[in-house]
Each structure stands twice: as C-alpha cells, then as structure tokens.
PDB file of C-alpha atoms in Angstrom:
ATOM      1  CA  MET B   1       0.000   0.000   0.000  1.00 46.00           C
ATOM      2  CA  ILE B   2       1.301   3.441  -0.924  1.00 44.00           C
ATOM      3  CA  VAL B   3       0.607   5.025   2.463  1.00 47.00           C
ATOM      4  CA  ASN B   4       2.389   2.199   4.279  1.00 50.00           C
ATOM      5  CA  GLN B   5       5.353   2.716   1.962  1.00 43.00           C
ATOM      6  CA  LEU B   6       5.200   6.448   2.612  1.00 48.00           C
ATOM      7  CA  ARG B   7       5.200   5.916   6.356  1.00 48.00           C
ATOM      8  CA  ALA B   8       8.064   3.458   6.132  1.00 46.00           C
ATOM      9  CA  ALA B   9      10.016   5.812   3.907  1.00 41.00           C
ATOM     10  CA  VAL B  10       9.619   8.682   6.327  1.00 40.00           C
ATOM     11  CA  ALA B  11      10.459   6.513   9.327  1.00 40.00           C
ATOM     12  CA  HIS B  12      13.631   5.171   7.750  1.00 33.00           C
ATOM     13  CA  CYS B  13      14.490   8.316   5.761  1.00 33.00           C
ATOM     14  CA  GLY B  14      14.866   6.218   2.663  1.00 34.00           C
ATOM     15  CA  ARG B  15      13.441   5.918  -0.848  1.00 36.00           C
ATOM     16  CA  TRP B  16      12.565   3.024  -3.100  1.00 33.00           C
ATOM     17  CA  THR B  17      14.182   2.079  -6.356  1.00 36.00           C
ATOM     18  CA  ALA B  18      10.935   2.833  -8.176  1.00 43.00           C
ATOM     19  CA  VAL B  19      10.957   6.413  -6.931  1.00 44.00           C
ATOM     20  CA  ASN B  20      14.545   6.832  -8.062  1.00 50.00           C
ATOM     21  CA  GLN B  21      13.850   5.790 -11.625  1.00 56.00           C
ATOM     22  CA  LEU B  22      14.227   8.689 -14.037  1.00 63.00           C
ATOM     23  CA  THR B  23      12.240   9.416 -17.158  1.00 63.00           C
ATOM     24  CA  ARG B  24      12.574  11.748 -20.108  1.00 68.00           C
ATOM     25  CA  THR B  25      10.791  14.963 -19.153  1.00 73.00           C
ATOM     26  CA  ASN B  26       9.291  17.199 -21.823  1.00 82.00           C
ATOM     27  CA  SER B  27       7.248  20.396 -22.090  1.00 89.00           C
ATOM     28  CA  ASP B  28       5.040  19.456 -25.022  1.00 92.00           C
ATOM     29  CA  MET B  29       1.656  20.942 -24.146  1.00 96.00           C
ATOM     30  CA  ALA B  30      -0.036  19.354 -27.157  1.00 96.00           C
ATOM     31  CA  GLU B  31       1.114  15.899 -26.001  1.00 97.00           C
ATOM     32  CA  PHE B  32      -0.053  16.623 -22.460  1.00 97.00           C
ATOM     33  CA  ARG B  33      -3.426  17.736 -23.760  1.00 97.00           C
ATOM     34  CA  GLU B  34      -3.886  14.426 -25.566  1.00 97.00           C
ATOM     35  CA  VAL B  35      -3.120  12.553 -22.343  1.00 97.00           C
ATOM     36  CA  PHE B  36      -5.477  14.851 -20.451  1.00 98.00           C
ATOM     37  CA  SER B  37      -8.306  14.232 -22.927  1.00 97.00           C
ATOM     38  CA  LYS B  38      -8.215  10.484 -22.190  1.00 97.00           C
ATOM     39  CA  ALA B  39      -7.843  10.659 -18.392  1.00 98.00           C
ATOM     40  CA  ARG B  40     -10.824   9.540 -16.340  1.00 97.00           C
ATOM     41  CA  HIS B  41      -9.556  10.247 -12.827  1.00 98.00           C
ATOM     42  CA  ILE B  42      -7.103  13.102 -12.301  1.00 98.00           C
ATOM     43  CA  ALA B  43      -5.225  13.795  -9.078  1.00 98.00           C
ATOM     44  CA  ILE B  44      -3.760  17.285  -8.646  1.00 98.00           C
ATOM     45  CA  ILE B  45      -1.194  17.755  -5.888  1.00 97.00           C
ATOM     46  CA  THR B  46      -0.777  21.419  -4.967  1.00 96.00           C
ATOM     47  CA  GLY B  47       1.726  23.276  -2.829  1.00 92.00           C
ATOM     48  CA  ALA B  48       2.495  26.743  -1.545  1.00 89.00           C
ATOM     49  CA  GLY B  49       3.389  28.109  -4.981  1.00 90.00           C
ATOM     50  CA  VAL B  50      -0.280  28.093  -5.983  1.00 94.00           C
ATOM     51  CA  SER B  51      -1.246  30.295  -3.038  1.00 93.00           C
ATOM     52  CA  ALA B  52       1.853  32.478  -3.389  1.00 90.00           C
ATOM     53  CA  GLU B  53       0.368  33.664  -6.674  1.00 90.00           C
ATOM     54  CA  SER B  54      -2.602  34.890  -4.623  1.00 93.00           C
ATOM     55  CA  GLY B  55      -0.308  36.859  -2.338  1.00 89.00           C
ATOM     56  CA  VAL B  56      -0.050  34.318   0.485  1.00 90.00           C
ATOM     57  CA  PRO B  57       3.663  33.948   1.393  1.00 78.00           C
ATOM     58  CA  THR B  58       5.167  30.483   1.561  1.00 75.00           C
ATOM     59  CA  ILE B  59       6.186  28.996   4.921  1.00 71.00           C
ATOM     60  CA  ARG B  60       9.526  27.953   3.474  1.00 61.00           C
ATOM     61  CA  GLY B  61      11.909  29.764   1.140  1.00 53.00           C
ATOM     62  CA  ALA B  62      12.905  33.412   0.894  1.00 51.00           C
ATOM     63  CA  GLU B  63       9.444  34.614   1.956  1.00 59.00           C
ATOM     64  CA  GLY B  64       9.392  32.291   4.952  1.00 74.00           C
ATOM     65  CA  ARG B  65       9.886  34.867   7.685  1.00 86.00           C
ATOM     66  CA  TRP B  66       7.571  36.646  10.092  1.00 93.00           C
ATOM     67  CA  ARG B  67       9.104  39.478  12.057  1.00 94.00           C
ATOM     68  CA  THR B  68      12.546  38.161  13.018  1.00 93.00           C
ATOM     69  CA  TRP B  69      11.632  34.470  13.028  1.00 93.00           C
ATOM     70  CA  LYS B  70      11.649  31.783  10.384  1.00 91.00           C
ATOM     71  CA  THR B  71       8.021  30.884   9.924  1.00 88.00           C
ATOM     72  CA  GLN B  72       8.750  27.161   9.952  1.00 87.00           C
ATOM     73  CA  ASP B  73      10.190  27.609  13.455  1.00 91.00           C
ATOM     74  CA  LEU B  74       6.887  29.120  14.608  1.00 94.00           C
ATOM     75  CA  ALA B  75       4.846  26.255  13.127  1.00 93.00           C
ATOM     76  CA  THR B  76       5.830  23.710  15.789  1.00 96.00           C
ATOM     77  CA  PRO B  77       4.148  22.322  18.930  1.00 97.00           C
ATOM     78  CA  GLY B  78       7.095  23.446  21.055  1.00 97.00           C
ATOM     79  CA  SER B  79       6.857  27.024  19.850  1.00 97.00           C
ATOM     80  CA  PHE B  80       3.123  27.066  20.595  1.00 98.00           C
ATOM     81  CA  TRP B  81       3.570  25.825  24.140  1.00 97.00           C
ATOM     82  CA  ARG B  82       6.435  28.226  24.822  1.00 97.00           C
ATOM     83  CA  HIS B  83       4.958  31.275  23.082  1.00 98.00           C
ATOM     84  CA  PRO B  84       1.206  30.764  22.447  1.00 98.00           C
ATOM     85  CA  SER B  85       0.607  34.505  22.032  1.00 98.00           C
ATOM     86  CA  ARG B  86       3.336  34.826  19.395  1.00 98.00           C
ATOM     87  CA  VAL B  87       2.144  31.786  17.450  1.00 98.00           C
ATOM     88  CA  TRP B  88      -1.461  32.993  17.526  1.00 98.00           C
ATOM     89  CA  GLU B  89      -0.335  36.418  16.304  1.00 98.00           C
ATOM     90  CA  PHE B  90       1.414  34.680  13.407  1.00 96.00           C
ATOM     91  CA  TYR B  91      -1.649  32.582  12.525  1.00 97.00           C
ATOM     92  CA  HIS B  92      -3.946  35.581  12.904  1.00 97.00           C
ATOM     93  CA  TYR B  93      -1.744  37.301  10.289  1.00 96.00           C
ATOM     94  CA  ARG B  94      -1.924  34.245   8.013  1.00 95.00           C
ATOM     95  CA  ARG B  95      -5.695  33.922   8.457  1.00 97.00           C
ATOM     96  CA  GLU B  96      -6.289  37.576   7.615  1.00 96.00           C
ATOM     97  CA  LEU B  97      -4.019  37.311   4.555  1.00 94.00           C
ATOM     98  CA  ALA B  98      -5.992  34.333   3.278  1.00 96.00           C
ATOM     99  CA  LEU B  99      -9.357  35.935   4.021  1.00 96.00           C
ATOM    100  CA  ASN B 100      -8.369  38.981   1.972  1.00 95.00           C
ATOM    101  CA  ALA B 101      -6.685  37.016  -0.835  1.00 96.00           C
ATOM    102  CA  GLN B 102      -8.413  35.999  -4.046  1.00 96.00           C
ATOM    103  CA  PRO B 103      -8.055  32.578  -5.678  1.00 97.00           C
ATOM    104  CA  SER B 104      -5.500  32.675  -8.492  1.00 95.00           C
ATOM    105  CA  GLY B 105      -5.975  31.640 -12.077  1.00 96.00           C
ATOM    106  CA  ALA B 106      -4.602  28.233 -11.096  1.00 97.00           C
ATOM    107  CA  HIS B 107      -7.180  27.775  -8.325  1.00 97.00           C
ATOM    108  CA  ARG B 108      -9.985  28.774 -10.682  1.00 98.00           C
ATOM    109  CA  ALA B 109      -8.745  26.563 -13.549  1.00 98.00           C
ATOM    110  CA  ILE B 110      -8.690  23.529 -11.259  1.00 98.00           C
ATOM    111  CA  ALA B 111     -12.186  24.210  -9.911  1.00 98.00           C
ATOM    112  CA  GLU B 112     -13.650  24.825 -13.372  1.00 98.00           C
ATOM    113  CA  CYS B 113     -12.046  21.649 -14.689  1.00 98.00           C
ATOM    114  CA  GLU B 114     -13.428  19.574 -11.803  1.00 98.00           C
ATOM    115  CA  ALA B 115     -16.959  20.847 -12.415  1.00 97.00           C
ATOM    116  CA  ARG B 116     -16.701  20.273 -16.160  1.00 97.00           C
ATOM    117  CA  LEU B 117     -15.281  16.766 -15.888  1.00 97.00           C
ATOM    118  CA  SER B 118     -17.918  15.728 -13.342  1.00 97.00           C
ATOM    119  CA  ARG B 119     -20.580  16.380 -15.980  1.00 95.00           C
ATOM    120  CA  GLN B 120     -18.736  13.950 -18.250  1.00 95.00           C
ATOM    121  CA  GLY B 121     -18.548  11.149 -15.684  1.00 96.00           C
ATOM    122  CA  ARG B 122     -14.876  11.891 -15.035  1.00 97.00           C
ATOM    123  CA  SER B 123     -13.350  13.058 -11.772  1.00 98.00           C
ATOM    124  CA  LEU B 124     -10.689  15.357 -10.376  1.00 98.00           C
ATOM    125  CA  VAL B 125      -9.400  15.484  -6.805  1.00 98.00           C
ATOM    126  CA  VAL B 126      -7.134  18.096  -5.238  1.00 98.00           C
ATOM    127  CA  ILE B 127      -4.550  16.862  -2.738  1.00 98.00           C
ATOM    128  CA  THR B 128      -3.198  20.035  -1.204  1.00 96.00           C
ATOM    129  CA  GLN B 129      -0.460  20.932   1.252  1.00 94.00           C
ATOM    130  CA  ASN B 130      -2.044  24.375   1.649  1.00 95.00           C
ATOM    131  CA  ILE B 131      -4.155  25.350   4.663  1.00 96.00           C
ATOM    132  CA  ASP B 132      -5.803  28.513   3.324  1.00 97.00           C
ATOM    133  CA  GLU B 133      -9.058  27.232   1.739  1.00 97.00           C
ATOM    134  CA  LEU B 134      -8.387  29.075  -1.522  1.00 98.00           C
ATOM    135  CA  HIS B 135      -9.180  25.911  -3.499  1.00 98.00           C
ATOM    136  CA  GLN B 136     -12.604  25.709  -1.864  1.00 98.00           C
ATOM    137  CA  ARG B 137     -13.244  29.420  -2.366  1.00 97.00           C
ATOM    138  CA  ALA B 138     -12.456  28.974  -6.060  1.00 98.00           C
ATOM    139  CA  GLY B 139     -15.153  26.295  -6.199  1.00 98.00           C
ATOM    140  CA  SER B 140     -13.271  23.000  -5.782  1.00 98.00           C
ATOM    141  CA  LYS B 141     -15.440  20.369  -4.104  1.00 98.00           C
ATOM    142  CA  SER B 142     -13.118  17.374  -3.817  1.00 98.00           C
ATOM    143  CA  VAL B 143     -10.204  18.605  -1.695  1.00 98.00           C
ATOM    144  CA  LEU B 144      -7.958  16.589   0.633  1.00 98.00           C
ATOM    145  CA  GLU B 145      -6.024  18.869   2.999  1.00 97.00           C
ATOM    146  CA  VAL B 146      -2.856  16.988   3.919  1.00 96.00           C
ATOM    147  CA  HIS B 147      -1.631  19.629   6.379  1.00 95.00           C
ATOM    148  CA  GLY B 148      -4.978  20.624   7.877  1.00 97.00           C
ATOM    149  CA  ASN B 149      -6.864  23.909   7.701  1.00 98.00           C
ATOM    150  CA  GLN B 150      -6.061  27.165   9.489  1.00 97.00           C
ATOM    151  CA  PHE B 151      -9.776  28.006   9.586  1.00 98.00           C
ATOM    152  CA  HIS B 152     -10.377  25.003  11.829  1.00 98.00           C
ATOM    153  CA  THR B 153      -9.453  25.103  15.507  1.00 98.00           C
ATOM    154  CA  ARG B 154      -8.728  22.282  17.935  1.00 98.00           C
ATOM    155  CA  CYS B 155      -9.018  22.479  21.704  1.00 98.00           C
ATOM    156  CA  VAL B 156      -5.864  21.307  23.460  1.00 98.00           C
ATOM    157  CA  SER B 157      -7.990  20.200  26.440  1.00 97.00           C
ATOM    158  CA  CYS B 158     -11.040  18.378  25.049  1.00 97.00           C
ATOM    159  CA  GLY B 159      -9.904  17.889  21.446  1.00 97.00           C
ATOM    160  CA  ASP B 160     -13.020  19.461  19.919  1.00 97.00           C
ATOM    161  CA  VAL B 161     -12.495  20.600  16.311  1.00 98.00           C
ATOM    162  CA  GLU B 162     -14.574  23.469  14.933  1.00 98.00           C
ATOM    163  CA  VAL B 163     -14.740  25.539  11.751  1.00 98.00           C
ATOM    164  CA  ASN B 164     -13.856  29.144  12.584  1.00 97.00           C
ATOM    165  CA  HIS B 165     -13.792  32.046  10.128  1.00 97.00           C
ATOM    166  CA  LYS B 166     -14.047  34.832  12.699  1.00 97.00           C
ATOM    167  CA  SER B 167     -12.065  37.952  11.882  1.00 97.00           C
ATOM    168  CA  PRO B 168     -10.394  38.470  14.258  1.00 97.00           C
ATOM    169  CA  ILE B 169     -10.647  35.062  15.837  1.00 97.00           C
ATOM    170  CA  CYS B 170     -10.760  36.721  19.277  1.00 98.00           C
ATOM    171  CA  PRO B 171     -10.897  40.378  20.403  1.00 98.00           C
ATOM    172  CA  SER B 172      -7.346  40.427  21.810  1.00 98.00           C
ATOM    173  CA  LEU B 173      -5.879  39.655  18.369  1.00 98.00           C
ATOM    174  CA  GLU B 174      -7.599  42.535  16.580  1.00 98.00           C
ATOM    175  CA  GLY B 175      -4.941  44.714  14.955  1.00 97.00           C
ATOM    176  CA  LYS B 176      -2.170  42.310  15.956  1.00 97.00           C
ATOM    177  CA  GLY B 177       0.103  40.087  13.866  1.00 96.00           C
ATOM    178  CA  SER B 178       2.065  42.655  11.857  1.00 96.00           C
ATOM    179  CA  PRO B 179       5.080  40.976  10.194  1.00 93.00           C
ATOM    180  CA  ASP B 180       7.181  44.128  10.636  1.00 95.00           C
ATOM    181  CA  PRO B 181      10.410  43.068  12.424  1.00 94.00           C
ATOM    182  CA  ASP B 182      10.281  46.220  14.564  1.00 96.00           C
ATOM    183  CA  VAL B 183       6.875  45.307  16.014  1.00 96.00           C
ATOM    184  CA  PRO B 184       7.205  43.705  19.470  1.00 96.00           C
ATOM    185  CA  ASP B 185       5.263  40.654  20.577  1.00 96.00           C
ATOM    186  CA  ALA B 186       1.805  41.511  21.895  1.00 97.00           C
ATOM    187  CA  LEU B 187       2.305  39.154  24.878  1.00 97.00           C
ATOM    188  CA  ILE B 188      -1.410  38.429  25.097  1.00 98.00           C
ATOM    189  CA  PRO B 189      -2.318  36.529  28.289  1.00 98.00           C
ATOM    190  CA  VAL B 190      -3.250  32.912  27.591  1.00 98.00           C
ATOM    191  CA  LYS B 191      -6.700  33.461  29.073  1.00 98.00           C
ATOM    192  CA  ASP B 192      -7.385  36.047  26.341  1.00 98.00           C
ATOM    193  CA  LEU B 193      -6.283  33.864  23.431  1.00 98.00           C
ATOM    194  CA  PRO B 194      -8.855  31.807  21.470  1.00 98.00           C
ATOM    195  CA  ARG B 195     -10.752  29.541  23.874  1.00 98.00           C
ATOM    196  CA  CYS B 196     -12.995  26.507  23.490  1.00 98.00           C
ATOM    197  CA  ASP B 197     -16.782  27.085  23.425  1.00 95.00           C
ATOM    198  CA  GLU B 198     -17.654  23.556  24.541  1.00 95.00           C
ATOM    199  CA  LYS B 199     -19.710  23.647  27.722  1.00 93.00           C
ATOM    200  CA  GLY B 200     -17.520  23.427  30.797  1.00 94.00           C
ATOM    201  CA  CYS B 201     -14.245  23.391  28.866  1.00 97.00           C
ATOM    202  CA  ASP B 202     -12.799  26.844  28.034  1.00 96.00           C
ATOM    203  CA  GLY B 203      -9.536  25.177  26.962  1.00 98.00           C
ATOM    204  CA  LEU B 204      -6.925  26.911  24.838  1.00 98.00           C
ATOM    205  CA  LEU B 205      -7.491  26.560  21.095  1.00 98.00           C
ATOM    206  CA  ARG B 206      -4.772  25.953  18.508  1.00 98.00           C
ATOM    207  CA  PRO B 207      -4.936  26.000  14.713  1.00 98.00           C
ATOM    208  CA  HIS B 208      -6.031  22.571  13.458  1.00 98.00           C
ATOM    209  CA  VAL B 209      -3.017  22.199  11.195  1.00 97.00           C
ATOM    210  CA  ILE B 210      -0.130  19.753  11.007  1.00 96.00           C
ATOM    211  CA  TRP B 211       2.925  21.424  12.466  1.00 95.00           C
ATOM    212  CA  PHE B 212       6.524  20.448  11.794  1.00 91.00           C
ATOM    213  CA  GLY B 213       7.290  17.413  13.933  1.00 91.00           C
ATOM    214  CA  GLU B 214       3.676  16.182  14.008  1.00 94.00           C
ATOM    215  CA  THR B 215       2.210  13.114  12.294  1.00 93.00           C
ATOM    216  CA  LEU B 216      -0.155  13.467   9.351  1.00 93.00           C
ATOM    217  CA  ASP B 217      -3.791  12.494   9.853  1.00 94.00           C
ATOM    218  CA  SER B 218      -4.049   8.765   9.081  1.00 95.00           C
ATOM    219  CA  HIS B 219      -7.641   9.149   7.807  1.00 96.00           C
ATOM    220  CA  ILE B 220      -6.553  11.755   5.273  1.00 96.00           C
ATOM    221  CA  LEU B 221      -3.562   9.620   4.269  1.00 95.00           C
ATOM    222  CA  THR B 222      -5.866   6.659   3.629  1.00 97.00           C
ATOM    223  CA  LYS B 223      -7.980   8.803   1.302  1.00 97.00           C
ATOM    224  CA  VAL B 224      -4.846  10.104  -0.419  1.00 97.00           C
ATOM    225  CA  GLU B 225      -3.665   6.521  -0.861  1.00 95.00           C
ATOM    226  CA  LYS B 226      -6.861   5.591  -2.680  1.00 97.00           C
ATOM    227  CA  GLU B 227      -6.576   8.560  -5.033  1.00 97.00           C
ATOM    228  CA  LEU B 228      -2.917   7.895  -5.828  1.00 97.00           C
ATOM    229  CA  GLU B 229      -3.632   4.232  -6.538  1.00 97.00           C
ATOM    230  CA  THR B 230      -6.542   4.898  -8.898  1.00 97.00           C
ATOM    231  CA  CYS B 231      -5.652   8.089 -10.789  1.00 98.00           C
ATOM    232  CA  ASP B 232      -4.660   7.788 -14.441  1.00 98.00           C
ATOM    233  CA  LEU B 233      -3.121  11.275 -14.635  1.00 98.00           C
ATOM    234  CA  CYS B 234      -1.384  13.300 -11.945  1.00 98.00           C
ATOM    235  CA  LEU B 235      -0.441  16.976 -11.853  1.00 98.00           C
ATOM    236  CA  VAL B 236       2.075  18.328  -9.324  1.00 97.00           C
ATOM    237  CA  VAL B 237       1.481  22.069  -9.085  1.00 96.00           C
ATOM    238  CA  GLY B 238       3.407  24.779  -7.255  1.00 92.00           C
ATOM    239  CA  THR B 239       5.314  22.563  -4.858  1.00 89.00           C
ATOM    240  CA  SER B 240       9.066  22.459  -4.314  1.00 81.00           C
ATOM    241  CA  SER B 241       8.934  18.699  -3.629  1.00 79.00           C
ATOM    242  CA  VAL B 242      10.998  18.975  -0.452  1.00 77.00           C
ATOM    243  CA  VAL B 243       8.309  18.459   2.229  1.00 76.00           C
ATOM    244  CA  TYR B 244       7.790  14.781   3.050  1.00 78.00           C
ATOM    245  CA  PRO B 245       5.810  12.644   2.713  1.00 79.00           C
ATOM    246  CA  ALA B 246       3.923  14.800   0.166  1.00 82.00           C
ATOM    247  CA  ALA B 247       7.078  14.999  -1.963  1.00 85.00           C
ATOM    248  CA  LEU B 248       6.720  11.249  -2.543  1.00 91.00           C
ATOM    249  CA  PHE B 249       3.176  11.371  -3.918  1.00 95.00           C
ATOM    250  CA  GLY B 250       4.042  12.337  -7.502  1.00 95.00           C
ATOM    251  CA  PRO B 251       7.007   9.948  -7.843  1.00 95.00           C
ATOM    252  CA  GLN B 252       4.905   7.062  -6.528  1.00 94.00           C
ATOM    253  CA  VAL B 253       2.245   7.680  -9.159  1.00 97.00           C
ATOM    254  CA  ALA B 254       4.965   7.878 -11.821  1.00 96.00           C
ATOM    255  CA  SER B 255       6.379   4.552 -10.608  1.00 95.00           C
ATOM    256  CA  ARG B 256       3.080   2.931 -11.702  1.00 95.00           C
ATOM    257  CA  GLY B 257       3.692   4.171 -15.233  1.00 96.00           C
ATOM    258  CA  VAL B 258       1.013   6.871 -14.903  1.00 97.00           C
ATOM    259  CA  PRO B 259       1.823  10.206 -16.599  1.00 97.00           C
ATOM    260  CA  VAL B 260       2.769  12.943 -14.139  1.00 97.00           C
ATOM    261  CA  ALA B 261       3.012  16.607 -15.142  1.00 97.00           C
ATOM    262  CA  GLU B 262       4.813  19.173 -13.015  1.00 97.00           C
ATOM    263  CA  PHE B 263       3.851  22.867 -13.116  1.00 97.00           C
ATOM    264  CA  ASN B 264       6.363  25.076 -11.345  1.00 94.00           C
ATOM    265  CA  THR B 265       8.428  28.219 -11.803  1.00 91.00           C
ATOM    266  CA  LYS B 266      11.607  26.135 -11.577  1.00 90.00           C
ATOM    267  CA  VAL B 267      12.771  22.546 -11.708  1.00 92.00           C
ATOM    268  CA  THR B 268      12.543  20.520  -8.497  1.00 91.00           C
ATOM    269  CA  PRO B 269      14.314  17.417  -7.179  1.00 90.00           C
ATOM    270  CA  ASN B 270      11.504  15.312  -8.663  1.00 92.00           C
ATOM    271  CA  THR B 271      11.391  16.881 -12.139  1.00 93.00           C
ATOM    272  CA  PRO B 272      13.471  14.110 -13.786  1.00 93.00           C
ATOM    273  CA  ARG B 273      10.961  11.516 -12.567  1.00 93.00           C
ATOM    274  CA  PHE B 274       7.992  13.094 -14.341  1.00 96.00           C
ATOM    275  CA  ARG B 275       6.881  12.822 -17.958  1.00 96.00           C
ATOM    276  CA  PHE B 276       6.061  16.542 -18.260  1.00 97.00           C
ATOM    277  CA  HIS B 277       7.421  19.750 -16.800  1.00 96.00           C
ATOM    278  CA  PHE B 278       5.849  23.122 -17.578  1.00 96.00           C
ATOM    279  CA  PRO B 279       7.862  26.095 -16.280  1.00 95.00           C
ATOM    280  CA  GLY B 280       6.270  29.417 -15.408  1.00 94.00           C
ATOM    281  CA  ARG B 281       3.535  30.797 -13.195  1.00 95.00           C
ATOM    282  CA  CYS B 282       0.845  28.225 -12.497  1.00 95.00           C
ATOM    283  CA  ALA B 283      -1.828  30.880 -12.967  1.00 95.00           C
ATOM    284  CA  GLU B 284      -0.711  31.139 -16.592  1.00 96.00           C
ATOM    285  CA  THR B 285       0.204  27.546 -17.502  1.00 96.00           C
ATOM    286  CA  LEU B 286      -2.568  25.627 -15.729  1.00 97.00           C
ATOM    287  CA  PRO B 287      -5.575  27.316 -17.403  1.00 97.00           C
ATOM    288  CA  VAL B 288      -4.115  26.325 -20.784  1.00 97.00           C
ATOM    289  CA  ALA B 289      -3.428  22.762 -19.663  1.00 97.00           C
ATOM    290  CA  LEU B 290      -6.882  22.192 -18.144  1.00 98.00           C
ATOM    291  CA  ALA B 291      -9.010  24.031 -20.691  1.00 96.00           C
ATOM    292  CA  ARG B 292     -11.790  22.157 -22.486  1.00 94.00           C
ATOM    293  CA  HIS B 293     -10.296  19.732 -25.005  1.00 94.00           C
ATOM    294  CA  GLU B 294     -11.770  19.601 -28.499  1.00 90.00           C
ATOM    295  CA  SER B 295     -12.826  15.989 -27.863  1.00 89.00           C
ATOM    296  CA  GLU B 296     -15.036  16.953 -24.921  1.00 85.00           C
ATOM    297  CA  LEU B 297     -18.739  16.891 -25.751  1.00 74.00           C
ATOM    298  CA  ILE B 298     -20.083  18.681 -22.673  1.00 64.00           C
TER     299      ILE B 298
END
C-alpha cells in the first residue's frame, strides 16, 4: 500500500528504487493535452506556490519569515507551548491574509475543470499541502487537505475541532500580527487567546493544522492513498517537492507508469521523474493545460 510505503520511507528516511527511476521529461503541451483528454480520474497535488500567486507567502523559502523568526520555526508544537501569544499572532496574520486574498488563475482553472469533468462522468481530486481554503473558495469540491486547515481550531484540552472564520478570531488579536520586524510581541495573556466554546471546557485553542514534527492524519492519508492508486493522470502544481511525505506522492504515481506533469516556476528534485514539466507561473500555464479539449462533448 502506498501510504504504508510512505510511512516506512519517512520513518527510515529512505526511498525506493521505483521512486529513483528517471524518465525523459518534456514540455510538449499538445502531447499533455492528448493525455489529459483520455484521463478519467485526475489527481492534482498542490503546494504553496499556488497560493503564493494569490499573495499568500510560503512557509519555506525566501518569503518564509515573520518578524525576526523563520516561519517554519513558529509552526511547531514546542513554539506554541512556549509562546502561544506569538504563534497565535502569526496565525492571525496568516488567516487575515488568506481571508483577503483571491483565488488565483490556477485555483480557478482547477475548480472549473473539476466541475466540467464531473458532468462527463470523469473526476478530479485536489490533494493540497495548503491550509488557506483558496481551493474551496475557487469552487473546488473534492479537496484533501494533507496539512490541515487554518480556519479550523482544535481544543488542546477536550480535542473538539470546529470551523472558525471569525475575523479576528478573538478580540485580543484585533490589529495584531504585523510581520514588521520592529513590532514587538503583543504578549497576550493565555486566558485572552482563542478559547474553546464547549460547555464546561474553556480550553486553549490551537490551529487545526499539522505542524513540523507532528504526524499526518491517518484518515486523510488513507484517502490520499486511494486517489494515488486509482488516478490515471497526476499533476504536481506549485510545490518544491521537499516536504515529506507529500514529496513522494508524484514519484509514486509515476512509478506505476502513470503520466505525471509538473507545473512550477523552476525545476525541483523530482522533475526528472515526471513525464512533463511546464515552467512558469501556475496561474498562466494551468488554465491552458486544463481548458476544455476539443474531444469533450459537454
């Protein structure tokens, strides 16, 4: 099973021979379009690059800083327990960015394609590493969120998970979260941070996302496994292919002999393993790739 292999690979920090096999990558859009026209079940794996085109900075890379800290250092359980006010300021900033952002051309192309293919008895699923709900706001219905959702909260006391789109999420965070390095921490008392509404609980809430050092949701991984095992075309869009285990998804599909197309501004460690690579902004390349094919009747 793919997920079992993924878990084993992460646990042992290894890769399989199949994943290491290289293929001849090309950028022939006409050839891709022919493959696309015959696909019945398409899996699209998306990463931070898709949302970056909507103005949402990536957690990693050159943009991956908030004030004086690396953002990936804030997205950890240890950081939350040591500095809950700081981490909530950071996520308040990220939530507000996403709420004010608009889905990119890539988000919209994926959603339009899913709706169109569903009318033809075909299917498209999005497997995303993003936590910003921009796919759903663009209209995507079938979305698997590998790293959780920043508009869901989880109580650290009772474990209750709730959808939460409040802006701000609590009064004490209003006007807070500026990324300016000269802005000091707000040092909000824990009692004034987001709290659980469950009767008799009032526990501290945290974003319901997968932080660095935490294990992915096994239920989501099982669903991802099914999609990776049954898709007959896979697109890897806007991801640097360095975050595991998601970086293994595309190569594992390719190891089955299924065409995989990568859409990214630059080559990645996995590019040689894929049949197609289309450089450039996803908002420009993906609408062309997923547009209605001349063979489509509906």
